[in-house]
Amino acid sequence: MTIDTERGRLVAAPAVHAAERSNDRKTAIAERHWVPGEVGIWALIFTDLGVFTVYFIDIMLQWRQHPDLFARGHAAVSLSAGILNTFFLLTASLCVALGVQTLREGKVDPAQRLFVGAGLAGVAFIVNKYFEWSAKLDHGHTPLTDNFFQLYFIITGIHLLHVCIAMTLLRFMRRKAAQVVGEPTPDQSRFVENCATYWHMVDLLWLGILALFYLMG
């Protein structure tokens, strides 16, 4: 127990320490000194980015070795589908970022709506990816066609798996937001920030895929 000198009463020490940590967090966020998420999520993200970097380097090396094959493959990829998917993912990331900020301010209902909006944009990405892949298969382009399409289906397929994981996390984010009363606790904030950070990583990976498979020619 500790004494609240301003009000002249006893206050439970854990409650005081929790309040201090919450105030420190708010101050850090306000001053832009706060790094969202935890060490574990950043370790996962950097590991994932490292793996994809190896894939991207392999793509560039194979492109250099087989320029004609990759040029034909690139010509068969739909740039409009890639741009549309980029729009969906960036829209989802914007909703996630705004949702996290809104939740920090204790606005639970708007935050939940923003997370739902991010989920809808994610669903649109998955649907568009289905039609994109279907068009490739209808034209006889499969993972067995050549090195370009093998890499295309593998890399975009792994990324699609990441999108599905991020969609699942969005659902948990919405549930966590529904538990907030007033302002979120540090634990609630960290959970939402971890999930949001993962989503933004998925967006970053897509920008690399967009550059290599849709924009380079």
Short mmCIF file of C-alpha atoms in Angstrom, two decimals:
data_model
loop_
_atom_site.label_atom_id
_atom_site.label_comp_id
_atom_site.label_asym_id
_atom_site.label_seq_id
_atom_site.Cartn_x
_atom_site.Cartn_y
_atom_site.Cartn_z
CA MET A 1 0.00 0.00 0.00
CA THR A 2 1.09 3.58 -0.70
CA ILE A 3 -0.25 6.96 0.36
CA ASP A 4 -1.89 9.24 -2.20
CA THR A 5 -0.56 12.58 -0.89
CA GLU A 6 -2.99 14.63 -2.94
CA ARG A 7 -6.10 12.88 -1.64
CA GLY A 8 -4.77 11.67 1.69
CA ARG A 9 -5.74 8.04 1.30
CA LEU A 10 -4.15 4.65 0.86
CA VAL A 11 -3.86 3.28 -2.66
CA ALA A 12 -2.80 -0.22 -3.68
CA ALA A 13 0.79 -0.15 -4.91
CA PRO A 14 0.14 -2.31 -8.01
CA ALA A 15 -2.60 0.09 -9.07
CA VAL A 16 -0.26 3.04 -8.69
CA HIS A 17 2.49 1.33 -10.69
CA ALA A 18 0.01 0.33 -13.41
CA ALA A 19 -1.21 3.91 -13.63
CA GLU A 20 2.36 5.16 -13.87
CA ARG A 21 3.16 2.70 -16.67
CA SER A 22 0.00 3.74 -18.51
CA ASN A 23 0.91 7.42 -18.18
CA ASP A 24 4.47 6.74 -19.35
CA ARG A 25 3.07 4.94 -22.37
CA LYS A 26 0.71 7.79 -23.22
CA THR A 27 3.54 10.30 -22.90
CA ALA A 28 5.82 8.21 -25.13
CA ILE A 29 3.12 7.85 -27.77
CA ALA A 30 2.34 11.55 -27.68
CA GLU A 31 6.04 12.37 -28.12
CA ARG A 32 6.43 9.68 -30.85
CA HIS A 33 9.02 7.77 -28.79
CA TRP A 34 6.93 4.63 -28.56
CA VAL A 35 7.81 1.63 -30.72
CA PRO A 36 4.62 -0.40 -31.29
CA GLY A 37 4.52 -4.09 -30.51
CA GLU A 38 6.93 -6.28 -28.58
CA VAL A 39 10.37 -7.75 -29.19
CA GLY A 40 8.87 -11.10 -30.20
CA ILE A 41 6.76 -9.70 -33.04
CA TRP A 42 9.70 -7.69 -34.37
CA ALA A 43 11.90 -10.79 -34.30
CA LEU A 44 9.24 -12.63 -36.31
CA ILE A 45 8.93 -9.76 -38.76
CA PHE A 46 12.66 -9.41 -39.39
CA THR A 47 12.96 -13.18 -39.84
CA ASP A 48 10.10 -13.15 -42.35
CA LEU A 49 11.58 -10.18 -44.18
CA GLY A 50 14.92 -11.97 -44.31
CA VAL A 51 13.37 -15.08 -45.88
CA PHE A 52 11.52 -13.02 -48.49
CA THR A 53 14.68 -11.04 -49.22
CA VAL A 54 16.39 -14.31 -50.16
CA TYR A 55 13.48 -15.12 -52.48
CA PHE A 56 13.63 -11.65 -54.05
CA ILE A 57 17.38 -11.94 -54.65
CA ASP A 58 16.86 -15.36 -56.25
CA ILE A 59 14.21 -13.89 -58.56
CA MET A 60 16.54 -11.10 -59.67
CA LEU A 61 19.40 -13.52 -60.27
CA GLN A 62 17.22 -15.85 -62.34
CA TRP A 63 15.82 -12.89 -64.25
CA ARG A 64 19.39 -11.93 -65.16
CA GLN A 65 20.19 -15.49 -66.26
CA HIS A 66 16.96 -15.97 -68.27
CA PRO A 67 15.89 -12.50 -69.44
CA ASP A 68 13.76 -13.70 -72.36
CA LEU A 69 11.86 -16.27 -70.29
CA PHE A 70 11.15 -13.76 -67.52
CA ALA A 71 10.18 -11.07 -70.01
CA ARG A 72 7.55 -13.41 -71.53
CA GLY A 73 6.30 -14.31 -68.06
CA HIS A 74 6.11 -10.68 -67.04
CA ALA A 75 4.10 -9.87 -70.18
CA ALA A 76 1.55 -12.53 -69.17
CA VAL A 77 1.04 -11.06 -65.68
CA SER A 78 -1.86 -8.65 -65.24
CA LEU A 79 -0.59 -5.25 -64.12
CA SER A 80 -4.14 -4.07 -63.44
CA ALA A 81 -4.67 -6.99 -61.02
CA GLY A 82 -1.45 -6.10 -59.23
CA ILE A 83 -2.42 -2.43 -58.91
CA LEU A 84 -5.89 -3.37 -57.69
CA ASN A 85 -4.45 -5.71 -55.07
CA THR A 86 -2.11 -2.94 -53.96
CA PHE A 87 -5.08 -0.63 -53.51
CA PHE A 88 -6.90 -3.21 -51.40
CA LEU A 89 -3.91 -3.87 -49.12
CA LEU A 90 -3.01 -0.20 -48.67
CA THR A 91 -6.64 0.57 -47.88
CA ALA A 92 -6.62 -2.21 -45.28
CA SER A 93 -3.39 -0.88 -43.75
CA LEU A 94 -4.86 2.61 -43.54
CA CYS A 95 -7.92 1.23 -41.74
CA VAL A 96 -5.70 -0.74 -39.35
CA ALA A 97 -3.52 2.27 -38.56
CA LEU A 98 -6.54 4.52 -37.99
CA GLY A 99 -8.19 1.78 -35.94
CA VAL A 100 -5.20 1.47 -33.62
CA GLN A 101 -5.01 5.23 -33.14
CA THR A 102 -8.75 5.47 -32.57
CA LEU A 103 -8.63 2.67 -29.99
CA ARG A 104 -5.82 4.44 -28.14
CA GLU A 105 -8.23 7.34 -27.72
CA GLY A 106 -10.82 5.03 -26.19
CA LYS A 107 -13.18 5.17 -29.18
CA VAL A 108 -14.11 1.51 -29.28
CA ASP A 109 -16.97 1.46 -31.81
CA PRO A 110 -15.15 3.49 -34.51
CA ALA A 111 -12.05 1.33 -34.01
CA GLN A 112 -14.07 -1.85 -34.48
CA ARG A 113 -15.62 -0.45 -37.67
CA LEU A 114 -12.19 0.41 -39.02
CA PHE A 115 -10.96 -3.12 -38.29
CA VAL A 116 -14.01 -4.49 -40.12
CA GLY A 117 -13.18 -2.21 -43.05
CA ALA A 118 -9.65 -3.60 -43.10
CA GLY A 119 -11.07 -7.13 -43.13
CA LEU A 120 -13.33 -6.32 -46.07
CA ALA A 121 -10.37 -4.94 -48.01
CA GLY A 122 -8.46 -8.12 -47.19
CA VAL A 123 -11.33 -10.25 -48.48
CA ALA A 124 -11.34 -8.18 -51.68
CA PHE A 125 -7.62 -8.91 -52.09
CA ILE A 126 -8.19 -12.65 -51.72
CA VAL A 127 -11.09 -12.64 -54.20
CA ASN A 128 -9.08 -10.66 -56.73
CA LYS A 129 -6.14 -13.03 -56.28
CA TYR A 130 -8.47 -15.97 -56.99
CA PHE A 131 -9.57 -14.45 -60.30
CA GLU A 132 -5.97 -13.53 -61.16
CA TRP A 133 -4.74 -17.06 -60.61
CA SER A 134 -7.75 -18.54 -62.42
CA ALA A 135 -6.95 -16.44 -65.48
CA LYS A 136 -3.35 -17.67 -65.48
CA LEU A 137 -4.41 -21.31 -65.19
CA ASP A 138 -6.98 -20.89 -67.96
CA HIS A 139 -4.21 -19.66 -70.24
CA GLY A 140 -2.07 -22.69 -69.42
CA HIS A 141 0.30 -20.96 -67.01
CA THR A 142 0.97 -23.26 -64.04
CA PRO A 143 3.82 -23.69 -61.55
CA LEU A 144 5.19 -26.32 -63.92
CA THR A 145 5.28 -24.02 -66.96
CA ASP A 146 8.71 -22.49 -66.33
CA ASN A 147 10.87 -20.89 -63.65
CA PHE A 148 9.03 -17.58 -63.81
CA PHE A 149 5.60 -19.01 -63.10
CA GLN A 150 6.99 -21.44 -60.56
CA LEU A 151 8.35 -18.49 -58.58
CA TYR A 152 5.23 -16.43 -59.28
CA PHE A 153 2.85 -19.00 -57.80
CA ILE A 154 5.13 -19.91 -54.90
CA ILE A 155 5.86 -16.34 -53.78
CA THR A 156 2.34 -15.00 -54.26
CA GLY A 157 0.97 -18.17 -52.62
CA ILE A 158 3.15 -17.74 -49.53
CA HIS A 159 2.13 -14.10 -49.39
CA LEU A 160 -1.54 -15.07 -49.67
CA LEU A 161 -1.03 -17.34 -46.66
CA HIS A 162 0.34 -14.33 -44.78
CA VAL A 163 -2.75 -12.35 -45.74
CA CYS A 164 -4.99 -15.10 -44.38
CA ILE A 165 -3.05 -15.08 -41.10
CA ALA A 166 -3.37 -11.29 -40.94
CA MET A 167 -7.13 -11.61 -41.53
CA THR A 168 -7.36 -13.99 -38.57
CA LEU A 169 -5.44 -11.51 -36.44
CA LEU A 170 -7.87 -8.78 -37.45
CA ARG A 171 -10.68 -10.83 -35.99
CA PHE A 172 -8.80 -11.11 -32.69
CA MET A 173 -8.07 -7.38 -32.81
CA ARG A 174 -11.78 -6.65 -33.08
CA ARG A 175 -12.52 -8.96 -30.15
CA LYS A 176 -9.83 -7.31 -28.07
CA ALA A 177 -11.19 -3.87 -28.94
CA ALA A 178 -14.64 -4.96 -27.76
CA GLN A 179 -13.15 -5.68 -24.32
CA VAL A 180 -11.84 -2.15 -23.89
CA VAL A 181 -13.60 -0.07 -21.25
CA GLY A 182 -12.65 3.59 -21.36
CA GLU A 183 -9.06 3.57 -22.56
CA PRO A 184 -7.17 0.37 -23.45
CA THR A 185 -4.83 -1.17 -20.89
CA PRO A 186 -1.14 -1.57 -21.80
CA ASP A 187 -1.71 -5.29 -22.44
CA GLN A 188 -4.66 -4.58 -24.73
CA SER A 189 -2.67 -1.94 -26.59
CA ARG A 190 0.33 -4.23 -27.04
CA PHE A 191 -1.83 -7.04 -28.42
CA VAL A 192 -3.48 -4.76 -30.98
CA GLU A 193 -0.14 -3.19 -31.90
CA ASN A 194 1.46 -6.60 -32.42
CA CYS A 195 -1.30 -7.63 -34.82
CA ALA A 196 -1.23 -4.29 -36.64
CA THR A 197 2.54 -4.48 -37.05
CA TYR A 198 2.21 -7.91 -38.63
CA TRP A 199 -0.40 -6.56 -41.06
CA HIS A 200 1.88 -3.72 -42.13
CA MET A 201 4.67 -6.25 -42.76
CA VAL A 202 2.33 -8.15 -45.10
CA ASP A 203 1.81 -4.90 -47.02
CA LEU A 204 5.55 -4.30 -47.23
CA LEU A 205 6.12 -7.78 -48.63
CA TRP A 206 3.46 -7.18 -51.26
CA LEU A 207 5.20 -4.01 -52.46
CA GLY A 208 8.31 -6.09 -53.13
CA ILE A 209 6.24 -8.67 -55.03
CA LEU A 210 4.54 -5.89 -57.00
CA ALA A 211 7.88 -4.48 -58.08
CA LEU A 212 9.38 -7.81 -59.13
CA PHE A 213 6.46 -9.56 -60.83
CA TYR A 214 4.25 -6.72 -62.06
CA LEU A 215 6.36 -3.60 -62.63
CA MET A 216 9.75 -4.89 -63.80
CA GLY A 217 9.87 -5.59 -67.50
#
